[in-house]
Coordinates of C-alpha atoms in Angstrom, one line a residue:
Chain A
M674 CA -2.7 -52.3 49.1
I675 CA -2.1 -48.7 50.2
S676 CA -2.5 -47.2 53.6
I677 CA -2.4 -43.6 54.5
E678 CA -1.9 -42.9 58.2
Q679 CA -2.3 -39.5 59.8
L680 CA -1.3 -37.8 56.6
T681 CA -0.7 -34.1 57.2
K682 CA 0.5 -31.5 54.8
V683 CA 1.1 -27.9 55.8
Y684 CA 2.3 -25.3 53.3
G685 CA 4.2 -22.2 54.5
H686 CA 5.6 -21.4 57.9
G687 CA 4.4 -19.8 61.1
K688 CA 1.4 -17.5 60.8
N689 CA 1.1 -17.8 57.1
S690 CA 0.9 -21.6 57.1
T691 CA -2.1 -23.4 55.6
V692 CA -3.1 -26.9 56.7
V693 CA -4.1 -28.6 53.5
L694 CA -4.4 -32.1 54.8
D695 CA -5.1 -32.7 58.4
R696 CA -4.4 -36.2 59.9
L697 CA -5.9 -38.1 57.0
D698 CA -6.4 -41.9 57.3
L699 CA -7.5 -44.2 54.6
T700 CA -6.8 -47.7 53.3
V701 CA -7.3 -49.1 49.8
D702 CA -7.2 -52.9 49.7
A703 CA -5.8 -54.9 46.8
G704 CA -8.5 -55.1 44.1
E705 CA -10.4 -52.2 45.5
I706 CA -11.3 -48.9 43.8
F707 CA -11.5 -46.2 46.4
A708 CA -12.8 -42.8 45.3
V709 CA -12.0 -39.5 47.0
V710 CA -14.4 -36.7 46.2
G711 CA -14.7 -33.1 47.5
P712 CA -15.2 -29.6 46.3
S713 CA -12.3 -27.6 44.8
G714 CA -9.8 -26.6 47.4
A715 CA -10.6 -29.5 49.6
G716 CA -7.1 -30.9 49.3
K717 CA -7.7 -33.5 46.6
S718 CA -4.7 -32.7 44.4
T719 CA -2.4 -32.3 47.4
L720 CA -3.5 -35.8 48.5
A721 CA -2.8 -37.1 45.0
Q722 CA 0.7 -35.6 45.1
C723 CA 1.5 -37.0 48.5
V724 CA 0.3 -40.4 47.4
N725 CA 2.5 -40.5 44.3
L726 CA 5.3 -39.0 46.3
L727 CA 5.7 -35.8 44.3
E728 CA 5.1 -33.9 47.5
R729 CA 6.6 -34.9 50.9
P730 CA 4.0 -35.1 53.7
T731 CA 4.6 -32.8 56.7
A732 CA 3.7 -35.6 59.0
G733 CA 2.1 -39.1 58.7
S734 CA 2.9 -41.8 56.3
V735 CA 2.1 -43.5 53.0
L736 CA 2.5 -47.2 53.1
V737 CA 2.5 -49.4 50.0
N738 CA 2.1 -53.1 50.8
G739 CA 3.2 -52.3 54.4
E740 CA 6.4 -50.4 53.4
N741 CA 6.6 -46.7 54.4
L742 CA 7.5 -44.7 51.4
S743 CA 7.2 -41.2 52.8
R744 CA 10.5 -41.2 54.7
L745 CA 12.8 -42.0 51.9
G746 CA 15.7 -39.9 50.5
E747 CA 15.4 -38.2 47.1
R748 CA 17.2 -41.0 45.2
Q749 CA 15.2 -43.9 46.9
L750 CA 12.0 -41.8 46.4
R751 CA 12.6 -41.8 42.7
V752 CA 12.8 -45.6 42.7
A753 CA 9.7 -45.8 45.0
R754 CA 7.6 -43.7 42.7
R755 CA 7.9 -46.5 40.1
R756 CA 5.7 -48.7 42.4
I757 CA 2.8 -46.3 42.0
G758 CA 1.3 -45.7 38.6
T759 CA -0.4 -42.3 38.1
I760 CA -3.0 -41.4 35.6
F761 CA -3.2 -37.7 35.0
Q762 CA -5.8 -35.7 33.2
S763 CA -6.1 -36.5 29.5
D764 CA -3.8 -33.7 28.4
S765 CA -0.8 -35.2 30.0
L766 CA 0.8 -36.9 26.9
Y767 CA 4.0 -35.7 25.3
S768 CA 2.8 -34.0 22.1
R769 CA 6.0 -34.8 20.2
R770 CA 5.9 -38.6 20.9
T771 CA 3.6 -41.2 19.5
A772 CA 1.3 -43.3 21.6
A773 CA 3.9 -46.1 21.8
Q774 CA 6.7 -43.6 22.7
N775 CA 4.6 -42.1 25.4
I776 CA 3.9 -45.5 26.9
A777 CA 7.6 -46.3 26.7
L778 CA 8.6 -43.2 28.8
P779 CA 8.8 -44.9 32.2
L780 CA 10.7 -47.8 30.7
D781 CA 13.2 -45.3 29.0
Y782 CA 13.7 -43.5 32.3
L783 CA 14.4 -46.9 34.0
G784 CA 16.9 -47.8 31.2
V785 CA 15.1 -50.9 29.9
T786 CA 16.6 -52.4 26.7
A787 CA 15.0 -51.4 23.4
A788 CA 13.8 -54.9 22.7
E789 CA 12.2 -55.4 26.1
T790 CA 10.6 -51.9 25.9
K791 CA 9.1 -52.8 22.5
R792 CA 7.7 -56.0 23.8
R793 CA 6.2 -54.4 26.9
V794 CA 4.7 -51.5 25.0
G795 CA 3.1 -53.9 22.6
E796 CA 1.5 -55.8 25.5
L797 CA 0.3 -52.5 27.1
L798 CA -1.2 -51.2 23.8
E799 CA -3.1 -54.4 23.4
R800 CA -4.2 -54.3 27.1
V801 CA -5.8 -50.9 26.6
G802 CA -7.1 -51.8 23.1
L803 CA -5.0 -49.4 21.1
S804 CA -2.7 -51.8 19.1
D805 CA -3.7 -50.1 15.9
R806 CA -2.8 -46.7 17.2
A807 CA 0.8 -47.2 18.2
G808 CA 2.2 -44.7 15.7
H809 CA -0.3 -42.0 16.2
Y810 CA 0.5 -38.7 17.9
P811 CA -1.7 -37.4 20.7
H812 CA -3.4 -34.9 18.5
Q813 CA -4.5 -37.8 16.3
L814 CA -6.3 -39.5 19.1
S815 CA -9.6 -38.9 20.8
G816 CA -9.8 -37.8 24.4
G817 CA -10.7 -41.3 25.5
Q818 CA -7.9 -42.8 23.4
R819 CA -5.4 -40.4 24.9
Q820 CA -6.5 -41.4 28.4
R821 CA -6.0 -45.1 27.5
V822 CA -2.5 -44.2 26.5
G823 CA -2.1 -42.5 29.9
I824 CA -3.4 -45.6 31.6
A825 CA -1.0 -47.9 29.7
R826 CA 1.9 -45.5 30.6
A827 CA 0.9 -45.7 34.3
L828 CA 0.9 -49.5 34.1
A829 CA 4.3 -49.8 32.3
L830 CA 6.3 -50.6 35.3
R831 CA 3.8 -53.1 36.7
P832 CA 2.8 -51.0 39.8
S833 CA 0.5 -52.5 42.4
I834 CA -1.1 -49.1 43.1
L835 CA -2.8 -46.9 40.6
L836 CA -3.6 -43.3 41.4
S837 CA -6.1 -41.6 39.2
D838 CA -5.9 -37.9 39.5
E839 CA -9.0 -36.4 37.8
A840 CA -8.4 -38.9 35.0
T841 CA -11.9 -38.7 33.6
S842 CA -12.4 -35.0 34.1
G843 CA -13.0 -33.2 30.8
L844 CA -13.9 -36.4 28.9
D845 CA -17.3 -36.9 27.3
P846 CA -19.7 -39.4 29.0
E847 CA -19.0 -42.1 26.4
S848 CA -15.2 -41.9 26.9
T849 CA -15.6 -41.7 30.7
A850 CA -17.7 -44.9 30.6
S851 CA -15.0 -46.7 28.5
I852 CA -12.2 -45.6 30.9
V853 CA -14.3 -46.7 33.9
T854 CA -14.8 -50.1 32.3
L855 CA -11.1 -50.4 31.6
L856 CA -10.1 -49.5 35.2
R857 CA -12.6 -52.0 36.6
E858 CA -11.2 -54.7 34.3
L859 CA -7.6 -53.8 35.3
R860 CA -8.3 -54.0 39.1
T861 CA -9.8 -57.4 38.6
D862 CA -7.1 -58.8 36.3
L863 CA -4.1 -57.3 38.0
G864 CA -5.4 -57.0 41.6
L865 CA -4.6 -53.3 41.6
S866 CA -5.5 -50.9 44.4
I867 CA -6.9 -47.9 42.7
L868 CA -7.2 -44.5 44.4
F869 CA -9.6 -42.5 42.2
I870 CA -9.6 -38.8 42.9
T871 CA -12.3 -36.9 41.2
H872 CA -14.9 -34.2 41.6
E873 CA -17.5 -36.0 39.4
M874 CA -20.1 -37.9 41.5
D875 CA -21.6 -39.7 38.5
T876 CA -18.2 -41.3 37.8
V877 CA -17.8 -42.3 41.4
L878 CA -21.0 -44.2 41.2
Q879 CA -19.8 -46.0 38.1
V880 CA -16.3 -46.9 39.1
A881 CA -15.8 -47.1 42.9
D882 CA -16.4 -49.6 45.5
S883 CA -15.9 -47.1 48.3
V884 CA -15.8 -43.4 48.6
A885 CA -14.6 -40.8 51.0
R886 CA -15.5 -37.1 51.0
L887 CA -12.7 -34.7 51.6
D888 CA -13.4 -31.3 52.9
H889 CA -11.0 -28.7 54.3
G890 CA -8.3 -31.4 54.6
H891 CA -10.5 -33.8 56.6
I892 CA -12.3 -36.9 55.5
V893 CA -15.8 -36.0 56.7
E894 CA -17.6 -39.2 55.6
S895 CA -16.6 -42.5 54.0
G896 CA -18.0 -45.9 53.3
S897 CA -18.9 -48.4 50.6
I898 CA -21.0 -46.9 47.9
V899 CA -23.9 -49.2 48.5
D900 CA -24.0 -48.6 52.2
L901 CA -23.9 -44.8 51.7
L902 CA -26.7 -45.0 49.1
R903 CA -28.8 -47.1 51.6
D904 CA -28.3 -44.6 54.4
P905 CA -30.9 -41.9 54.3
E906 CA -28.9 -39.8 56.8
S907 CA -25.8 -39.8 54.7
A908 CA -24.9 -36.5 53.0
L909 CA -22.5 -38.3 50.7
G910 CA -25.2 -40.9 49.8
R911 CA -27.5 -38.1 48.9
A912 CA -24.8 -36.4 46.8
L913 CA -24.2 -39.6 44.9
R914 CA -27.8 -39.9 43.9
P915 CA -28.9 -38.2 40.7
A916 CA -30.5 -34.9 41.9
R917 CA -33.2 -34.1 39.5
P918 CA -36.5 -32.4 40.4
H919 CA -39.5 -34.6 40.8
V920 CA -43.0 -33.8 39.7
A921 CA -45.3 -32.0 42.0
A922 CA -47.7 -33.8 44.3
Q923 CA -51.5 -33.6 43.8
S924 CA -53.3 -31.3 46.2
G925 CA -54.2 -33.0 49.4
Q926 CA -51.1 -35.2 49.2
N927 CA -47.9 -34.9 51.1
E928 CA -44.6 -35.7 49.7
W929 CA -42.4 -38.4 51.2
H930 CA -38.9 -39.4 50.4
L931 CA -38.1 -43.1 50.4
T932 CA -34.7 -44.7 50.4
Y933 CA -33.9 -48.4 49.8
T934 CA -32.3 -49.5 53.0
S935 CA -32.5 -53.2 52.5
P936 CA -31.4 -55.4 49.5
D937 CA -34.9 -57.1 49.6
V938 CA -37.2 -54.3 48.6
P939 CA -39.9 -55.9 46.4
A940 CA -40.2 -54.5 42.9
D941 CA -43.9 -53.9 43.4
W942 CA -43.4 -51.8 46.5
V943 CA -45.6 -49.0 45.3
S944 CA -48.7 -51.0 45.0
R945 CA -47.9 -52.9 48.2
L946 CA -47.5 -49.7 50.1
A947 CA -50.8 -48.4 48.7
A948 CA -52.5 -51.6 49.8
A949 CA -51.0 -51.5 53.3
L950 CA -52.1 -47.9 53.8
G951 CA -55.4 -48.1 52.0
E952 CA -54.5 -44.9 50.2
T953 CA -53.4 -43.8 46.8
V954 CA -49.6 -43.6 46.5
S955 CA -48.4 -41.5 43.6
L956 CA -44.9 -41.9 42.3
L957 CA -43.4 -38.5 41.7
G958 CA -39.8 -39.3 41.0
A959 CA -37.5 -42.3 41.5
S960 CA -34.2 -43.8 40.6
I961 CA -33.6 -47.5 41.1
E962 CA -30.4 -49.2 39.9
T963 CA -27.9 -51.9 40.8
V964 CA -24.5 -50.9 42.1
D965 CA -22.1 -53.8 42.4
G966 CA -25.0 -56.1 41.7
R967 CA -27.0 -54.8 44.6
A968 CA -30.2 -52.9 44.4
V969 CA -30.2 -49.3 45.5
G970 CA -32.8 -46.6 45.0
H971 CA -34.7 -43.7 46.2
A972 CA -38.1 -42.3 45.4
T973 CA -40.4 -39.4 46.1
V974 CA -44.1 -40.3 46.5
G975 CA -47.2 -38.4 47.3
V976 CA -49.6 -40.0 49.9
S977 CA -53.0 -38.5 50.7
N978 CA -54.3 -37.5 54.0
D979 CA -51.5 -38.3 56.3
R980 CA -52.4 -35.7 58.9
A981 CA -52.2 -37.1 62.4
D982 CA -55.2 -35.1 63.6
V983 CA -57.7 -36.8 61.3
A984 CA -59.2 -39.7 63.1
D985 CA -59.7 -42.1 60.2
G986 CA -56.6 -40.9 58.2
V987 CA -53.3 -42.5 57.8
T988 CA -50.7 -41.1 60.2
A989 CA -47.1 -40.4 59.6
D990 CA -46.2 -43.3 61.8
D991 CA -48.4 -45.6 59.7
I992 CA -46.5 -44.6 56.5
A993 CA -43.1 -45.0 58.1
A994 CA -44.0 -48.4 59.5
A995 CA -45.5 -49.6 56.2
A996 CA -42.5 -48.5 54.3
G997 CA -40.2 -50.0 56.8
A998 CA -41.8 -53.3 56.4
L999 CA -40.9 -53.2 52.7
G1000 CA -37.3 -52.3 53.4
L1001 CA -37.7 -48.5 52.8
D1002 CA -36.9 -45.6 55.0
A1003 CA -39.6 -42.9 54.7
R1004 CA -39.2 -39.2 55.5
R1005 CA -41.7 -36.5 55.1
V1006 CA -40.4 -33.9 52.7
A1007 CA -40.6 -30.5 54.5
T1008 CA -42.9 -28.2 52.5
G1009 CA -41.2 -25.5 50.7
T1010 CA -37.9 -27.4 50.1
T1011 CA -38.9 -29.2 47.0
A1012 CA -38.7 -26.2 44.7
S1013 CA -35.2 -25.3 45.8
E1014 CA -33.8 -28.8 45.5
P1015 CA -30.1 -28.2 44.6
S1016 CA -29.4 -29.6 41.3
N1017 CA -25.6 -29.9 41.4
T1018 CA -23.3 -31.9 43.6
D1019 CA -21.3 -29.0 45.0
A1020 CA -24.4 -27.3 46.3
L1021 CA -25.5 -30.5 47.9
L1022 CA -22.2 -31.1 49.5
E1023 CA -22.2 -27.5 50.7
R1024 CA -25.6 -27.9 52.3
A1025 CA -24.6 -31.2 53.8
A1026 CA -21.5 -29.5 55.4
Chain B
M1227 CA 11.7 5.8 -4.0
S1228 CA 12.7 3.2 -6.5
A1229 CA 13.1 5.9 -9.1
S1230 CA 15.6 7.8 -6.9
L1231 CA 17.5 4.5 -6.2
L1232 CA 17.6 3.9 -9.9
S1233 CA 18.8 7.4 -10.7
S1234 CA 21.6 7.1 -8.1
A1235 CA 22.6 3.7 -9.5
V1236 CA 22.7 5.3 -13.0
G1237 CA 24.6 8.3 -11.6
A1238 CA 27.1 6.0 -9.9
I1239 CA 28.3 4.7 -13.3
I1240 CA 30.0 8.0 -13.8
R1241 CA 31.7 8.0 -10.4
S1242 CA 34.6 9.1 -8.4
S1243 CA 37.9 7.3 -8.9
N1244 CA 37.7 5.2 -5.7
A1245 CA 34.4 3.6 -6.5
V1246 CA 34.4 -0.2 -7.0
P1247 CA 33.8 -1.1 -10.7
I1248 CA 30.5 -2.9 -11.2
A1249 CA 32.3 -6.0 -12.5
E1250 CA 34.3 -6.3 -9.3
I1251 CA 31.3 -6.1 -6.9
P1252 CA 30.7 -9.9 -6.8
A1253 CA 34.4 -10.4 -5.9
L1254 CA 33.9 -7.9 -3.0
V1255 CA 30.5 -9.0 -1.6
F1256 CA 30.6 -12.8 -1.9
P1257 CA 33.8 -13.4 0.2
A1258 CA 32.3 -10.9 2.7
L1259 CA 29.1 -12.9 2.8
L1260 CA 31.2 -16.0 3.5
D1261 CA 32.9 -14.2 6.3
T1262 CA 29.5 -13.3 7.8
L1263 CA 28.3 -16.8 7.5
V1264 CA 31.4 -18.2 9.2
M1265 CA 31.2 -15.6 11.9
V1266 CA 27.5 -16.2 12.6
S1267 CA 27.9 -20.0 12.4
I1268 CA 30.7 -20.1 15.0
V1269 CA 28.7 -17.7 17.2
M1270 CA 25.5 -19.8 16.9
V1271 CA 27.2 -23.0 17.8
I1272 CA 28.6 -21.4 20.9
V1273 CA 25.2 -19.7 21.6
V1274 CA 23.3 -23.0 21.4
A1275 CA 25.9 -25.0 23.4
V1276 CA 25.8 -22.5 26.2
G1277 CA 22.3 -21.0 25.9
I1278 CA 20.3 -24.2 26.1
P1279 CA 21.8 -25.5 29.3
L1280 CA 21.8 -22.0 30.8
G1281 CA 18.2 -21.4 29.8
A1282 CA 17.2 -24.7 31.3
I1283 CA 19.1 -23.9 34.5
V1284 CA 17.6 -20.4 34.9
H1285 CA 14.1 -21.9 34.2
N1286 CA 14.5 -24.6 36.9
L1287 CA 16.1 -22.3 39.5
A1288 CA 12.9 -20.2 39.4
P1289 CA 10.0 -20.9 41.8
D1290 CA 8.4 -24.3 41.1
G1291 CA 11.5 -25.3 39.1
L1292 CA 13.3 -28.6 39.5
F1293 CA 16.0 -27.1 41.7
E1294 CA 14.3 -24.0 43.0
N1295 CA 16.8 -21.5 44.4
P1296 CA 15.6 -17.9 44.5
A1297 CA 18.9 -16.3 45.4
L1298 CA 20.8 -18.1 42.6
H1299 CA 17.9 -17.5 40.2
S1300 CA 17.9 -13.7 40.6
T1301 CA 21.7 -13.5 40.4
L1302 CA 21.8 -15.4 37.1
S1303 CA 18.8 -13.6 35.8
W1304 CA 20.4 -10.2 36.6
I1305 CA 23.6 -11.2 34.7
V1306 CA 21.5 -12.3 31.7
S1307 CA 19.5 -9.0 31.9
I1308 CA 22.7 -7.0 31.9
G1309 CA 23.9 -8.8 28.8
R1310 CA 20.5 -8.1 27.2
S1311 CA 20.3 -4.4 28.1
L1312 CA 23.6 -3.1 26.7
P1313 CA 23.5 -1.9 23.0
F1314 CA 25.7 -4.3 21.1
L1315 CA 28.2 -1.6 20.2
I1316 CA 28.7 -0.6 23.8
L1317 CA 28.9 -4.3 24.9
M1318 CA 31.6 -4.9 22.3
A1319 CA 33.6 -1.9 23.3
S1320 CA 33.3 -2.5 27.0
I1321 CA 34.6 -6.0 26.9
V1322 CA 37.7 -5.4 24.7
P1323 CA 40.1 -6.4 27.5
F1324 CA 38.2 -9.6 28.0
T1325 CA 38.1 -10.3 24.3
R1326 CA 41.9 -9.8 24.0
F1327 CA 42.4 -12.1 27.0
I1328 CA 40.4 -14.9 25.3
T1329 CA 41.6 -14.5 21.7
G1330 CA 44.8 -12.5 22.0
T1331 CA 43.6 -9.9 19.6
N1332 CA 41.0 -7.2 19.4
I1333 CA 40.4 -7.2 15.6
G1334 CA 39.1 -9.6 13.1
I1335 CA 36.6 -12.5 13.2
P1336 CA 38.0 -14.1 16.5
A1337 CA 37.6 -10.7 18.2
A1338 CA 34.0 -10.3 16.9
V1339 CA 33.0 -13.8 18.0
V1340 CA 33.5 -13.1 21.7
P1341 CA 31.1 -10.1 22.1
M1342 CA 28.6 -11.6 19.6
S1343 CA 28.6 -14.9 21.6
I1344 CA 28.0 -13.0 24.8
A1345 CA 25.1 -11.0 23.4
G1346 CA 23.7 -14.1 21.7
I1347 CA 23.9 -16.3 24.8
A1348 CA 22.0 -13.7 26.8
F1349 CA 19.4 -13.4 24.1
F1350 CA 19.1 -17.2 23.6
T1351 CA 19.0 -17.9 27.4
R1352 CA 15.8 -15.8 27.6
I1353 CA 14.4 -17.5 24.5
V1354 CA 15.0 -21.0 26.0
E1355 CA 13.6 -19.9 29.3
N1356 CA 10.5 -18.5 27.7
S1357 CA 10.0 -21.6 25.6
L1358 CA 10.3 -23.9 28.6
R1359 CA 7.7 -21.8 30.4
G1360 CA 5.3 -22.7 27.7
V1361 CA 5.5 -26.4 28.4
P1362 CA 2.5 -27.6 30.5
P1363 CA 3.6 -28.2 34.1
T1364 CA 1.7 -31.5 34.1
L1365 CA 4.4 -33.0 31.8
V1366 CA 7.1 -32.5 34.4
R1367 CA 4.8 -34.1 37.0
V1368 CA 4.2 -37.0 34.6
A1369 CA 8.0 -37.5 34.2
R1370 CA 8.6 -37.3 38.0
A1371 CA 5.9 -39.7 38.8
S1372 CA 7.3 -42.1 36.1
G1373 CA 10.6 -42.1 38.0
A1374 CA 12.7 -39.8 35.8
S1375 CA 15.9 -38.2 37.1
R1376 CA 16.2 -34.4 36.9
L1377 CA 18.4 -34.6 33.8
Q1378 CA 15.8 -37.0 32.1
I1379 CA 13.0 -34.6 33.1
I1380 CA 14.8 -31.6 31.5
R1381 CA 15.6 -33.6 28.4
T1382 CA 12.3 -35.3 27.7
A1383 CA 9.6 -33.2 29.5
Q1384 CA 11.0 -29.8 29.0
L1385 CA 13.5 -29.3 26.1
S1386 CA 12.0 -32.0 23.8
E1387 CA 8.5 -30.7 24.2
A1388 CA 9.6 -27.1 23.8
L1389 CA 11.8 -27.9 20.7
P1390 CA 9.5 -26.2 18.1
S1391 CA 9.4 -23.1 20.1
I1392 CA 13.1 -23.1 20.8
I1393 CA 13.8 -23.6 17.0
G1394 CA 11.6 -20.6 16.3
G1395 CA 13.5 -18.6 18.8
L1396 CA 16.8 -19.8 17.4
T1397 CA 15.7 -18.4 14.0
I1398 CA 15.1 -15.0 15.5
N1399 CA 18.4 -15.2 17.3
T1400 CA 20.3 -16.1 14.2
I1401 CA 18.9 -13.2 12.3
A1402 CA 19.8 -10.8 15.2
M1403 CA 23.3 -12.2 15.0
I1404 CA 23.6 -11.4 11.3
E1405 CA 22.6 -7.8 12.2
Y1406 CA 25.2 -7.8 15.1
S1407 CA 27.9 -9.0 12.6
A1408 CA 27.5 -5.8 10.7
I1409 CA 28.3 -3.8 13.8
A1410 CA 31.2 -6.2 14.6
G1411 CA 32.4 -5.5 11.1
T1412 CA 33.5 -2.1 12.3
I1413 CA 36.2 -3.6 14.5
G1414 CA 37.6 -5.3 11.4
A1415 CA 35.8 -8.6 11.5
G1416 CA 34.9 -8.1 7.8
G1417 CA 31.6 -9.5 6.6
I1418 CA 28.8 -8.2 4.5
G1419 CA 27.7 -5.6 7.0
Y1420 CA 31.2 -4.2 7.0
V1421 CA 31.2 -3.9 3.2
A1422 CA 27.9 -2.1 3.4
V1423 CA 29.1 0.4 6.0
T1424 CA 32.5 1.1 4.5
Y1425 CA 31.8 1.1 0.8
G1426 CA 28.1 1.8 0.6
Y1427 CA 27.7 4.2 3.5
Q1428 CA 31.0 6.0 4.0
R1429 CA 32.0 6.2 0.3
F1430 CA 28.5 6.7 -1.1
D1431 CA 29.1 3.7 -3.4
H1432 CA 25.5 3.0 -4.2
P1433 CA 25.9 -0.2 -6.4
V1434 CA 27.8 -1.8 -3.5
M1435 CA 25.1 -0.7 -1.1
I1436 CA 22.3 -2.1 -3.3
A1437 CA 24.2 -5.4 -3.7
T1438 CA 24.7 -5.8 0.0
I1439 CA 21.1 -5.0 0.7
I1440 CA 19.9 -7.7 -1.8
I1441 CA 22.3 -10.2 -0.3
L1442 CA 21.3 -9.5 3.3
V1443 CA 17.6 -9.6 2.5
A1444 CA 18.1 -12.9 0.7
T1445 CA 20.2 -14.3 3.6
V1446 CA 17.7 -13.3 6.3
A1447 CA 14.8 -14.7 4.2
S1448 CA 16.6 -18.0 3.7
V1449 CA 17.3 -18.3 7.4
Q1450 CA 13.7 -17.6 8.2
L1451 CA 12.4 -20.1 5.6
A1452 CA 14.8 -22.8 6.9
G1453 CA 13.8 -22.0 10.5
D1454 CA 10.1 -22.2 9.7
A1455 CA 10.6 -25.5 7.9
L1456 CA 12.5 -26.9 10.9
V1457 CA 9.7 -25.8 13.3
R1458 CA 7.2 -27.6 11.1
A1459 CA 9.2 -30.7 11.0
A1460 CA 9.5 -30.7 14.8
T1461 CA 5.7 -30.2 15.3
P1462 CA 3.6 -33.4 14.7
H1463 CA 0.3 -31.6 14.1
A1464 CA 2.0 -29.0 11.8
R1465 CA 3.6 -31.9 9.8
D1466 CA 0.1 -33.3 9.3
R1467 CA -1.2 -30.1 7.9
T1468 CA 1.6 -29.9 5.4
A1469 CA 1.1 -33.5 4.3
R1470 CA -2.6 -33.5 4.2
G1471 CA -3.9 -34.6 0.8
A1472 CA -0.5 -36.0 -0.1
R1473 CA -0.4 -38.8 2.4
M1474 CA -2.8 -39.9 5.1
P1475 CA -1.2 -39.7 8.5
R1476 CA -4.3 -38.5 10.1
A1477 CA -6.2 -40.8 12.4
P1478 CA -9.4 -42.0 10.9
R1479 CA -12.1 -41.0 13.4
Q1480 CA -13.7 -44.1 14.9
L1481 CA -16.4 -43.1 17.3
S1482 CA -17.2 -46.7 18.3
N1483 CA -13.6 -47.2 19.5
V1484 CA -13.3 -44.3 21.9

């Protein structure tokens, strides 16, 4: 397990100093995958370098299994770094070394015997499914294969903490999915704590148990993925959802945004809602999926005649109550916002901030 | 052009009495070539032995280097620049007392090796530094995060990865040293350049001149070819390209196993 307490990093001195990380707290339990997201310049890479001890924090501490590693001397620091495996972007292999030689690097640095290195590298190649690629050079491997070599290298010294610094950035979706699957297997099999730093929301949804959003050196929001997705107020939850435009409502209908807030939303909630309201409910856009085996989703629906001033009409309160009974949170979509729905994550985060 | 060369070659057959007879030209130029090769080889051994560590030190004293030190970096960098900026003839003349102090003489091959080594080291230091700059900084981060010591980082993440580029630079450097050896020849170091200057240029002995030109062109071309072959051997993806068709070192693409 890894705990970060009051981590602060300031570059420069006096008036020219920049606070990149400002009293950051976070904990990744053993067997947990914790994602940190944020726009460029939020401090993600500085956080990564403080966690793998390449940069010394200005204040605060990094604790691995309860031991403070951020106050060590240079020589001890070099030893301590071996307890944290780091996966870099996929272009981080040594071009003049084969896959096996790349994986052997940390063992070579440590001075492990040739026979022991060979045995361990064989194990690791098998672990990441590349036994048949041992003698291949990086340029002979696909992006996904290169990243598997990177993962095997990070695991060479049996660390209990794995830090992934933009490890899936620049990979195609298929390779990303295979890396995600491998990381999830590894955390289960080896009980690793994985800190997954990325700017890709899609990947967070696939890989992480929990997520924190970093902005201007602060963690502005954090929580388990499922909780965030079920919280209609959460900006991070909204950013995690696929943001695609929905179809337009029919005239006379108002648009409502529904969020699954309970695990027990019935699958036929559309017809149930229509029956409860006695009105047509048109489904305009929806995304429903399971994350960690739990149902999450959101939908946009059109409901007719929900003006409060019409005596026999359905009121806004009726809709909210009927949806609530089904485990859904309902919010009226303000007119005029539908067309300008931001389609990318950064814009969403920007707006949320 | 070739016609005029030819006519002067023909004209040279009926020559002044101090001209070297054609039959004796090989006996003149081949020992001289050997002298040049010995001189350049000694110099290059010294240049590599000093230039690689020095280049690595200068590179890592620079901002974001492994042992960043702006003051020391600019001092060293200035010294190297001074070595680079003097024309070789001036450098050679200006360090005569130093040369005599080291070798006890100021003529002959030993006396030429000192200024050539100094010029060569300054040249090669910059080449190494420039090659190291081309290594992606991520690799140094990878090495540090994997628990490497500074020496291990320099060896594996910097020098080893920059090797093809360093060999390429070494080739250029060697050829420059062959050129410098001709200038060093004027202080009695001998060598092919010396023969070209004293016989071909000062005595208008055209057959000797032509022979030295052919030998120099052949030598430089051989050094370049050898250098290129070494660069290829040190670069895995270039090796592939050479061997394509002959063997099959290329990874078969397997999309299902990404």
